[in-house]
Amino acid sequence: MTLDLFGERRDEAIGPGAMILRGFAPGDALLDGVEQVARLSPFRHMLTPGGRQIGVEMTNCGPLGWVSDRRGYRYEAVDPATGSPWPAMPTDFAALAKAAAAQAGFAGFHPDACLVNRYAPGVKMGLHQDRDEAGFDAPIVSVSLGLPATFQFGGTDRKDPIVRHAVAHGDVVVWGGPSRLAWHGILTLKPGEHPQLGRCRINLTFRQAGQR
Ligand code: MD3
Ligand code: FE
């Protein structure tokens, strides 16, 4: 962590291997990339294996994309909605994810998947673990854009205590090592209007999903 002469520590350790890098991402500069990705692979509501619609709208970029349908959760190289490969990961997305991981102590991160989540007010993501990836050695890097939200972050045991952290446009969170399999979620998004994104929050989640 670097000394901040202006009095505000912007890198905040929130657990073993987990860190919030406040304002690390050039939020506005990433919005073009989100728009380009969504033009090729539009946001959509996926189905849970039980057949319910997921409230968060999703798309992906990069070699692999996370999908959910009646057959289960998995990573796919082809977007089932278009029949084409997911859009390429914008070079500034990948560079940002690698720099954030390095800043949090995880050098050598090479994400092959970027899940793009879009939340409207009233939408939440319930507590879960991310375990659809081929391995758990690499960290996960998350970039918040648009409306602010509240993360719920627990431990690797479902019964571990949950703490809440506010995240805003441009904040980056890195979760690795002992926190990689931590339970986490997003509280119901509150109404609001973001200057660039309007009534929505977008989260970019970078992962090493396939075999290295
Ligand atoms: C903590 N997305 O897509 S990202 C997800 O803001 C997901 O859209 C949330 O959880 C969102 O799976 C939160 C932050 C996050 C991602 C992975 C984690 C936190 C994590 C893995 C382990 C611990
Ligand atoms: Fe998750």
PDB file of C-alpha atoms and ligand atoms in Angstrom:
ATOM      1  CA  MET A   1       0.000   0.000   0.000  1.00  0.00           C
ATOM      2  CA  THR A   2       1.370   3.432  -0.947  1.00  0.00           C
ATOM      3  CA  LEU A   3       1.484   6.457   1.333  1.00  0.00           C
ATOM      4  CA  ASP A   4      -1.136   8.944   0.212  1.00  0.00           C
ATOM      5  CA  LEU A   5       0.063  12.468   1.000  1.00  0.00           C
ATOM      6  CA  PHE A   6      -3.445  13.812   0.511  1.00  0.00           C
ATOM      7  CA  GLY A   7      -4.564  11.909   3.554  1.00  0.00           C
ATOM      8  CA  GLU A   8      -6.801   9.233   2.088  1.00  0.00           C
ATOM      9  CA  ARG A   9      -5.763   5.618   1.825  1.00  0.00           C
ATOM     10  CA  ARG A  10      -7.354   4.364  -1.338  1.00  0.00           C
ATOM     11  CA  ASP A  11      -6.248   0.743  -1.114  1.00  0.00           C
ATOM     12  CA  GLU A  12      -8.259  -0.956   1.563  1.00  0.00           C
ATOM     13  CA  ALA A  13      -7.653  -4.559   2.649  1.00  0.00           C
ATOM     14  CA  ILE A  14     -11.056  -6.098   3.409  1.00  0.00           C
ATOM     15  CA  GLY A  15      -9.988  -9.672   4.120  1.00  0.00           C
ATOM     16  CA  PRO A  16      -7.143 -12.150   3.521  1.00  0.00           C
ATOM     17  CA  GLY A  17      -6.240 -11.665  -0.155  1.00  0.00           C
ATOM     18  CA  ALA A  18      -9.119  -9.220  -0.738  1.00  0.00           C
ATOM     19  CA  MET A  19      -8.663  -5.533  -1.431  1.00  0.00           C
ATOM     20  CA  ILE A  20     -10.722  -2.558  -2.585  1.00  0.00           C
ATOM     21  CA  LEU A  21      -8.804  -0.165  -4.845  1.00  0.00           C
ATOM     22  CA  ARG A  22     -10.951   2.952  -4.660  1.00  0.00           C
ATOM     23  CA  GLY A  23     -11.098   4.895  -7.915  1.00  0.00           C
ATOM     24  CA  PHE A  24      -8.495   2.633  -9.552  1.00  0.00           C
ATOM     25  CA  ALA A  25     -10.467   2.294 -12.815  1.00  0.00           C
ATOM     26  CA  PRO A  26     -10.962   5.141 -15.304  1.00  0.00           C
ATOM     27  CA  GLY A  27     -14.706   4.509 -15.137  1.00  0.00           C
ATOM     28  CA  ASP A  28     -15.842   6.823 -17.920  1.00  0.00           C
ATOM     29  CA  ALA A  29     -13.158   5.521 -20.304  1.00  0.00           C
ATOM     30  CA  LEU A  30     -14.456   1.947 -19.974  1.00  0.00           C
ATOM     31  CA  LEU A  31     -18.014   2.767 -21.044  1.00  0.00           C
ATOM     32  CA  ASP A  32     -17.178   2.766 -24.769  1.00  0.00           C
ATOM     33  CA  GLY A  33     -15.872  -0.779 -24.402  1.00  0.00           C
ATOM     34  CA  VAL A  34     -19.035  -1.904 -22.615  1.00  0.00           C
ATOM     35  CA  GLU A  35     -21.134  -0.395 -25.404  1.00  0.00           C
ATOM     36  CA  GLN A  36     -19.089  -2.116 -28.117  1.00  0.00           C
ATOM     37  CA  VAL A  37     -19.293  -5.484 -26.356  1.00  0.00           C
ATOM     38  CA  ALA A  38     -23.062  -5.140 -25.857  1.00  0.00           C
ATOM     39  CA  ARG A  39     -23.568  -4.210 -29.508  1.00  0.00           C
ATOM     40  CA  LEU A  40     -22.096  -7.597 -30.556  1.00  0.00           C
ATOM     41  CA  SER A  41     -23.407  -9.701 -27.641  1.00  0.00           C
ATOM     42  CA  PRO A  42     -26.424  -7.924 -26.155  1.00  0.00           C
ATOM     43  CA  PHE A  43     -27.318  -7.972 -22.450  1.00  0.00           C
ATOM     44  CA  ARG A  44     -29.864 -10.663 -21.682  1.00  0.00           C
ATOM     45  CA  HIS A  45     -31.611 -12.323 -18.735  1.00  0.00           C
ATOM     46  CA  MET A  46     -30.264 -15.857 -18.404  1.00  0.00           C
ATOM     47  CA  LEU A  47     -32.182 -18.724 -16.786  1.00  0.00           C
ATOM     48  CA  THR A  48     -31.171 -20.598 -13.660  1.00  0.00           C
ATOM     49  CA  PRO A  49     -30.930 -24.389 -13.940  1.00  0.00           C
ATOM     50  CA  GLY A  50     -34.322 -24.368 -12.184  1.00  0.00           C
ATOM     51  CA  GLY A  51     -35.788 -22.302 -15.035  1.00  0.00           C
ATOM     52  CA  ARG A  52     -36.088 -18.908 -13.261  1.00  0.00           C
ATOM     53  CA  GLN A  53     -34.966 -15.685 -14.883  1.00  0.00           C
ATOM     54  CA  ILE A  54     -31.868 -14.114 -13.323  1.00  0.00           C
ATOM     55  CA  GLY A  55     -32.601 -10.469 -12.413  1.00  0.00           C
ATOM     56  CA  VAL A  56     -29.155  -9.222 -13.413  1.00  0.00           C
ATOM     57  CA  GLU A  57     -28.713  -8.822 -17.192  1.00  0.00           C
ATOM     58  CA  MET A  58     -25.463 -10.296 -18.498  1.00  0.00           C
ATOM     59  CA  THR A  59     -23.099 -10.464 -21.406  1.00  0.00           C
ATOM     60  CA  ASN A  60     -19.423 -11.432 -21.728  1.00  0.00           C
ATOM     61  CA  CYS A  61     -16.248 -10.620 -23.593  1.00  0.00           C
ATOM     62  CA  GLY A  62     -13.017 -12.522 -24.001  1.00  0.00           C
ATOM     63  CA  PRO A  63     -12.299 -16.128 -25.030  1.00  0.00           C
ATOM     64  CA  LEU A  64     -14.772 -17.572 -22.495  1.00  0.00           C
ATOM     65  CA  GLY A  65     -18.131 -16.339 -21.211  1.00  0.00           C
ATOM     66  CA  TRP A  66     -20.189 -17.428 -18.215  1.00  0.00           C
ATOM     67  CA  VAL A  67     -23.597 -18.819 -19.122  1.00  0.00           C
ATOM     68  CA  SER A  68     -26.527 -20.238 -17.204  1.00  0.00           C
ATOM     69  CA  ASP A  69     -29.510 -22.145 -18.555  1.00  0.00           C
ATOM     70  CA  ARG A  70     -31.519 -25.257 -17.712  1.00  0.00           C
ATOM     71  CA  ARG A  71     -28.402 -27.357 -18.318  1.00  0.00           C
ATOM     72  CA  GLY A  72     -26.456 -25.569 -15.578  1.00  0.00           C
ATOM     73  CA  TYR A  73     -23.751 -22.958 -15.012  1.00  0.00           C
ATOM     74  CA  ARG A  74     -20.630 -23.109 -17.178  1.00  0.00           C
ATOM     75  CA  TYR A  75     -18.196 -21.216 -19.404  1.00  0.00           C
ATOM     76  CA  GLU A  76     -18.680 -21.261 -23.183  1.00  0.00           C
ATOM     77  CA  ALA A  77     -16.559 -19.894 -26.047  1.00  0.00           C
ATOM     78  CA  VAL A  78     -19.659 -19.178 -28.160  1.00  0.00           C
ATOM     79  CA  ASP A  79     -22.485 -16.841 -27.185  1.00  0.00           C
ATOM     80  CA  PRO A  80     -25.622 -19.023 -27.260  1.00  0.00           C
ATOM     81  CA  ALA A  81     -27.710 -15.955 -28.197  1.00  0.00           C
ATOM     82  CA  THR A  82     -25.717 -15.136 -31.350  1.00  0.00           C
ATOM     83  CA  GLY A  83     -23.958 -18.392 -32.253  1.00  0.00           C
ATOM     84  CA  SER A  84     -20.704 -16.418 -32.552  1.00  0.00           C
ATOM     85  CA  PRO A  85     -17.681 -16.221 -30.260  1.00  0.00           C
ATOM     86  CA  TRP A  86     -17.990 -13.646 -27.476  1.00  0.00           C
ATOM     87  CA  PRO A  87     -16.597 -10.222 -28.459  1.00  0.00           C
ATOM     88  CA  ALA A  88     -12.873  -9.764 -27.882  1.00  0.00           C
ATOM     89  CA  MET A  89     -11.897  -8.368 -24.498  1.00  0.00           C
ATOM     90  CA  PRO A  90     -11.058  -4.686 -25.092  1.00  0.00           C
ATOM     91  CA  THR A  91      -7.326  -4.160 -24.586  1.00  0.00           C
ATOM     92  CA  ASP A  92      -7.909  -1.492 -21.926  1.00  0.00           C
ATOM     93  CA  PHE A  93     -10.150  -3.908 -19.964  1.00  0.00           C
ATOM     94  CA  ALA A  94      -7.441  -6.568 -19.865  1.00  0.00           C
ATOM     95  CA  ALA A  95      -4.711  -4.052 -19.013  1.00  0.00           C
ATOM     96  CA  LEU A  96      -6.753  -2.626 -16.158  1.00  0.00           C
ATOM     97  CA  ALA A  97      -7.549  -6.076 -14.714  1.00  0.00           C
ATOM     98  CA  LYS A  98      -3.876  -7.096 -14.814  1.00  0.00           C
ATOM     99  CA  ALA A  99      -2.732  -3.828 -13.219  1.00  0.00           C
ATOM    100  CA  ALA A 100      -5.339  -4.096 -10.451  1.00  0.00           C
ATOM    101  CA  ALA A 101      -4.397  -7.696  -9.691  1.00  0.00           C
ATOM    102  CA  ALA A 102      -0.706  -6.736  -9.534  1.00  0.00           C
ATOM    103  CA  GLN A 103      -1.486  -3.787  -7.253  1.00  0.00           C
ATOM    104  CA  ALA A 104      -3.261  -6.194  -4.883  1.00  0.00           C
ATOM    105  CA  GLY A 105      -0.312  -8.602  -4.887  1.00  0.00           C
ATOM    106  CA  PHE A 106      -1.366 -11.014  -7.653  1.00  0.00           C
ATOM    107  CA  ALA A 107       1.170 -10.533 -10.451  1.00  0.00           C
ATOM    108  CA  GLY A 108       0.757 -12.631 -13.599  1.00  0.00           C
ATOM    109  CA  PHE A 109      -3.042 -12.521 -13.798  1.00  0.00           C
ATOM    110  CA  HIS A 110      -4.253 -13.398 -17.310  1.00  0.00           C
ATOM    111  CA  PRO A 111      -8.044 -13.183 -17.454  1.00  0.00           C
ATOM    112  CA  ASP A 112      -9.698 -15.201 -20.229  1.00  0.00           C
ATOM    113  CA  ALA A 113     -13.260 -14.234 -19.273  1.00  0.00           C
ATOM    114  CA  CYS A 114     -14.999 -10.970 -18.487  1.00  0.00           C
ATOM    115  CA  LEU A 115     -18.592 -11.260 -17.310  1.00  0.00           C
ATOM    116  CA  VAL A 116     -20.486  -7.985 -17.646  1.00  0.00           C
ATOM    117  CA  ASN A 117     -23.378  -7.667 -15.188  1.00  0.00           C
ATOM    118  CA  ARG A 118     -26.040  -4.953 -15.503  1.00  0.00           C
ATOM    119  CA  TYR A 119     -28.252  -4.065 -12.518  1.00  0.00           C
ATOM    120  CA  ALA A 120     -31.355  -1.914 -12.591  1.00  0.00           C
ATOM    121  CA  PRO A 121     -32.698  -0.459  -9.325  1.00  0.00           C
ATOM    122  CA  GLY A 122     -34.478  -3.208  -7.383  1.00  0.00           C
ATOM    123  CA  VAL A 123     -32.161  -5.947  -8.671  1.00  0.00           C
ATOM    124  CA  LYS A 124     -29.779  -7.877  -6.402  1.00  0.00           C
ATOM    125  CA  MET A 125     -27.368 -10.796  -6.593  1.00  0.00           C
ATOM    126  CA  GLY A 126     -27.854 -13.258  -3.763  1.00  0.00           C
ATOM    127  CA  LEU A 127     -25.008 -14.741  -1.734  1.00  0.00           C
ATOM    128  CA  HIS A 128     -23.006 -17.313  -3.705  1.00  0.00           C
ATOM    129  CA  GLN A 129     -19.498 -18.619  -4.361  1.00  0.00           C
ATOM    130  CA  ASP A 130     -17.782 -18.445  -7.763  1.00  0.00           C
ATOM    131  CA  ARG A 131     -16.773 -22.020  -8.462  1.00  0.00           C
ATOM    132  CA  ASP A 132     -17.461 -22.624 -12.142  1.00  0.00           C
ATOM    133  CA  GLU A 133     -13.845 -21.895 -13.108  1.00  0.00           C
ATOM    134  CA  ALA A 134     -11.324 -24.650 -13.926  1.00  0.00           C
ATOM    135  CA  GLY A 135      -9.075 -23.596 -11.031  1.00  0.00           C
ATOM    136  CA  PHE A 136      -9.013 -21.208  -8.096  1.00  0.00           C
ATOM    137  CA  ASP A 137      -5.355 -20.137  -8.053  1.00  0.00           C
ATOM    138  CA  ALA A 138      -6.003 -16.891  -9.940  1.00  0.00           C
ATOM    139  CA  PRO A 139      -7.809 -13.970  -8.296  1.00  0.00           C
ATOM    140  CA  ILE A 140     -11.043 -12.382  -9.510  1.00  0.00           C
ATOM    141  CA  VAL A 141     -11.045  -8.683 -10.370  1.00  0.00           C
ATOM    142  CA  SER A 142     -14.279  -6.703 -10.232  1.00  0.00           C
ATOM    143  CA  VAL A 143     -14.838  -3.179 -11.610  1.00  0.00           C
ATOM    144  CA  SER A 144     -17.893  -1.157 -10.557  1.00  0.00           C
ATOM    145  CA  LEU A 145     -19.445   1.358 -12.967  1.00  0.00           C
ATOM    146  CA  GLY A 146     -22.497   3.587 -12.679  1.00  0.00           C
ATOM    147  CA  LEU A 147     -24.773   3.634  -9.636  1.00  0.00           C
ATOM    148  CA  PRO A 148     -23.211   2.787  -6.256  1.00  0.00           C
ATOM    149  CA  ALA A 149     -23.921  -0.580  -4.642  1.00  0.00           C
ATOM    150  CA  THR A 150     -23.256  -2.535  -1.473  1.00  0.00           C
ATOM    151  CA  PHE A 151     -21.152  -5.720  -1.592  1.00  0.00           C
ATOM    152  CA  GLN A 152     -21.772  -8.450   0.907  1.00  0.00           C
ATOM    153  CA  PHE A 153     -18.589 -10.318   1.689  1.00  0.00           C
ATOM    154  CA  GLY A 154     -18.355 -13.316   3.969  1.00  0.00           C
ATOM    155  CA  GLY A 155     -15.894 -16.143   4.466  1.00  0.00           C
ATOM    156  CA  THR A 156     -15.422 -19.497   2.770  1.00  0.00           C
ATOM    157  CA  ASP A 157     -17.921 -21.073   5.166  1.00  0.00           C
ATOM    158  CA  ARG A 158     -21.569 -20.185   4.519  1.00  0.00           C
ATOM    159  CA  LYS A 159     -21.957 -19.427   8.228  1.00  0.00           C
ATOM    160  CA  ASP A 160     -19.026 -17.002   8.456  1.00  0.00           C
ATOM    161  CA  PRO A 161     -20.045 -13.433   9.322  1.00  0.00           C
ATOM    162  CA  ILE A 162     -20.927 -11.132   6.400  1.00  0.00           C
ATOM    163  CA  VAL A 163     -19.564  -7.606   6.136  1.00  0.00           C
ATOM    164  CA  ARG A 164     -20.840  -4.888   3.798  1.00  0.00           C
ATOM    165  CA  HIS A 165     -18.770  -2.533   1.665  1.00  0.00           C
ATOM    166  CA  ALA A 166     -19.997   0.348  -0.477  1.00  0.00           C
ATOM    167  CA  VAL A 167     -18.595   0.397  -4.036  1.00  0.00           C
ATOM    168  CA  ALA A 168     -18.915   3.237  -6.520  1.00  0.00           C
ATOM    169  CA  HIS A 169     -18.079   4.106 -10.138  1.00  0.00           C
ATOM    170  CA  GLY A 170     -14.395   3.382 -10.740  1.00  0.00           C
ATOM    171  CA  ASP A 171     -13.815   1.197  -7.681  1.00  0.00           C
ATOM    172  CA  VAL A 172     -11.984  -2.078  -8.256  1.00  0.00           C
ATOM    173  CA  VAL A 173     -12.079  -5.083  -5.934  1.00  0.00           C
ATOM    174  CA  VAL A 174      -9.586  -7.950  -6.088  1.00  0.00           C
ATOM    175  CA  TRP A 175     -10.323 -11.301  -4.436  1.00  0.00           C
ATOM    176  CA  GLY A 176      -7.677 -13.981  -4.346  1.00  0.00           C
ATOM    177  CA  GLY A 177      -5.851 -16.495  -2.190  1.00  0.00           C
ATOM    178  CA  PRO A 178      -7.879 -17.365   0.906  1.00  0.00           C
ATOM    179  CA  SER A 179     -10.760 -15.095  -0.267  1.00  0.00           C
ATOM    180  CA  ARG A 180     -11.146 -16.653  -3.699  1.00  0.00           C
ATOM    181  CA  LEU A 181     -13.959 -18.960  -2.566  1.00  0.00           C
ATOM    182  CA  ALA A 182     -15.582 -16.486  -0.191  1.00  0.00           C
ATOM    183  CA  TRP A 183     -19.364 -16.091  -0.196  1.00  0.00           C
ATOM    184  CA  HIS A 184     -20.444 -12.778  -1.691  1.00  0.00           C
ATOM    185  CA  GLY A 185     -23.367 -10.888  -3.170  1.00  0.00           C
ATOM    186  CA  ILE A 186     -24.819  -7.495  -4.032  1.00  0.00           C
ATOM    187  CA  LEU A 187     -27.656  -5.920  -2.041  1.00  0.00           C
ATOM    188  CA  THR A 188     -30.757  -4.701  -3.887  1.00  0.00           C
ATOM    189  CA  LEU A 189     -29.690  -1.710  -5.997  1.00  0.00           C
ATOM    190  CA  LYS A 190     -31.164   1.556  -4.770  1.00  0.00           C
ATOM    191  CA  PRO A 191     -32.852   3.961  -7.205  1.00  0.00           C
ATOM    192  CA  GLY A 192     -30.659   6.726  -8.596  1.00  0.00           C
ATOM    193  CA  GLU A 193     -29.344   8.302 -11.736  1.00  0.00           C
ATOM    194  CA  HIS A 194     -25.691   8.140 -12.760  1.00  0.00           C
ATOM    195  CA  PRO A 195     -24.420  11.007 -14.974  1.00  0.00           C
ATOM    196  CA  GLN A 196     -23.074   8.635 -17.677  1.00  0.00           C
ATOM    197  CA  LEU A 197     -24.989   5.387 -17.196  1.00  0.00           C
ATOM    198  CA  GLY A 198     -28.390   6.592 -16.031  1.00  0.00           C
ATOM    199  CA  ARG A 199     -30.453   4.253 -13.888  1.00  0.00           C
ATOM    200  CA  CYS A 200     -28.055   1.343 -13.822  1.00  0.00           C
ATOM    201  CA  ARG A 201     -24.947  -0.244 -12.359  1.00  0.00           C
ATOM    202  CA  ILE A 202     -22.545  -2.276 -14.469  1.00  0.00           C
ATOM    203  CA  ASN A 203     -19.956  -4.631 -13.039  1.00  0.00           C
ATOM    204  CA  LEU A 204     -17.072  -6.138 -14.982  1.00  0.00           C
ATOM    205  CA  THR A 205     -15.830  -9.400 -13.454  1.00  0.00           C
ATOM    206  CA  PHE A 206     -12.512 -10.681 -14.789  1.00  0.00           C
ATOM    207  CA  ARG A 207     -11.601 -14.326 -14.292  1.00  0.00           C
ATOM    208  CA  GLN A 208      -9.177 -17.014 -15.304  1.00  0.00           C
ATOM    209  CA  ALA A 209     -11.919 -19.482 -16.163  1.00  0.00           C
ATOM    210  CA  GLY A 210     -10.245 -22.068 -18.393  1.00  0.00           C
ATOM    211  CA  GLN A 211      -7.143 -24.211 -17.960  1.00  0.00           C
ATOM    212  CA  ARG A 212      -3.889 -22.246 -17.937  1.00  0.00           C
TER     213      ARG A 212
HETATM  214  C1  MD3 B   1     -15.693 -12.296  -3.667  1.00  0.00           C
HETATM  215  N1  MD3 B   1     -20.772 -10.233  -9.288  1.00  0.00           N
HETATM  216  O1  MD3 B   1     -20.703 -12.091 -11.226  1.00  0.00           O
HETATM  217  S1  MD3 B   1     -18.299  -8.898  -8.232  1.00  0.00           S
HETATM  218  C2  MD3 B   1     -20.516 -12.474 -10.051  1.00  0.00           C
HETATM  219  O2  MD3 B   1     -20.971  -6.845  -8.544  1.00  0.00           O
HETATM  220  C3  MD3 B   1     -20.581 -11.491  -8.954  1.00  0.00           C
HETATM  221  O3  MD3 B   1     -21.835  -8.006 -10.148  1.00  0.00           O
HETATM  222  C4  MD3 B   1     -20.962  -9.194  -8.328  1.00  0.00           C
HETATM  223  O4  MD3 B   1     -20.481 -11.861  -7.841  1.00  0.00           O
HETATM  224  C5  MD3 B   1     -21.264  -7.922  -9.062  1.00  0.00           C
HETATM  225  O5  MD3 B   1     -20.254 -13.637  -9.749  1.00  0.00           O
HETATM  226  C6  MD3 B   1     -19.833  -9.049  -7.406  1.00  0.00           C
HETATM  227  C7  MD3 B   1     -17.299  -9.133  -6.871  1.00  0.00           C
HETATM  228  C8  MD3 B   1     -16.868 -10.488  -6.577  1.00  0.00           C
HETATM  229  C9  MD3 B   1     -16.655 -11.412  -7.561  1.00  0.00           C
HETATM  230  C10 MD3 B   1     -16.127 -12.624  -7.239  1.00  0.00           C
HETATM  231  C11 MD3 B   1     -15.789 -12.942  -5.929  1.00  0.00           C
HETATM  232  C12 MD3 B   1     -16.579 -10.779  -5.306  1.00  0.00           C
HETATM  233  C13 MD3 B   1     -16.032 -11.999  -4.963  1.00  0.00           C
HETATM  234  C14 MD3 B   1     -15.207 -14.150  -5.586  1.00  0.00           C
HETATM  235  C15 MD3 B   1     -14.852 -14.416  -4.298  1.00  0.00           C
HETATM  236  C16 MD3 B   1     -15.120 -13.475  -3.328  1.00  0.00           C
HETATM  237 FE    FE B   2     -19.765 -13.894  -7.808  1.00  0.00          FE
END
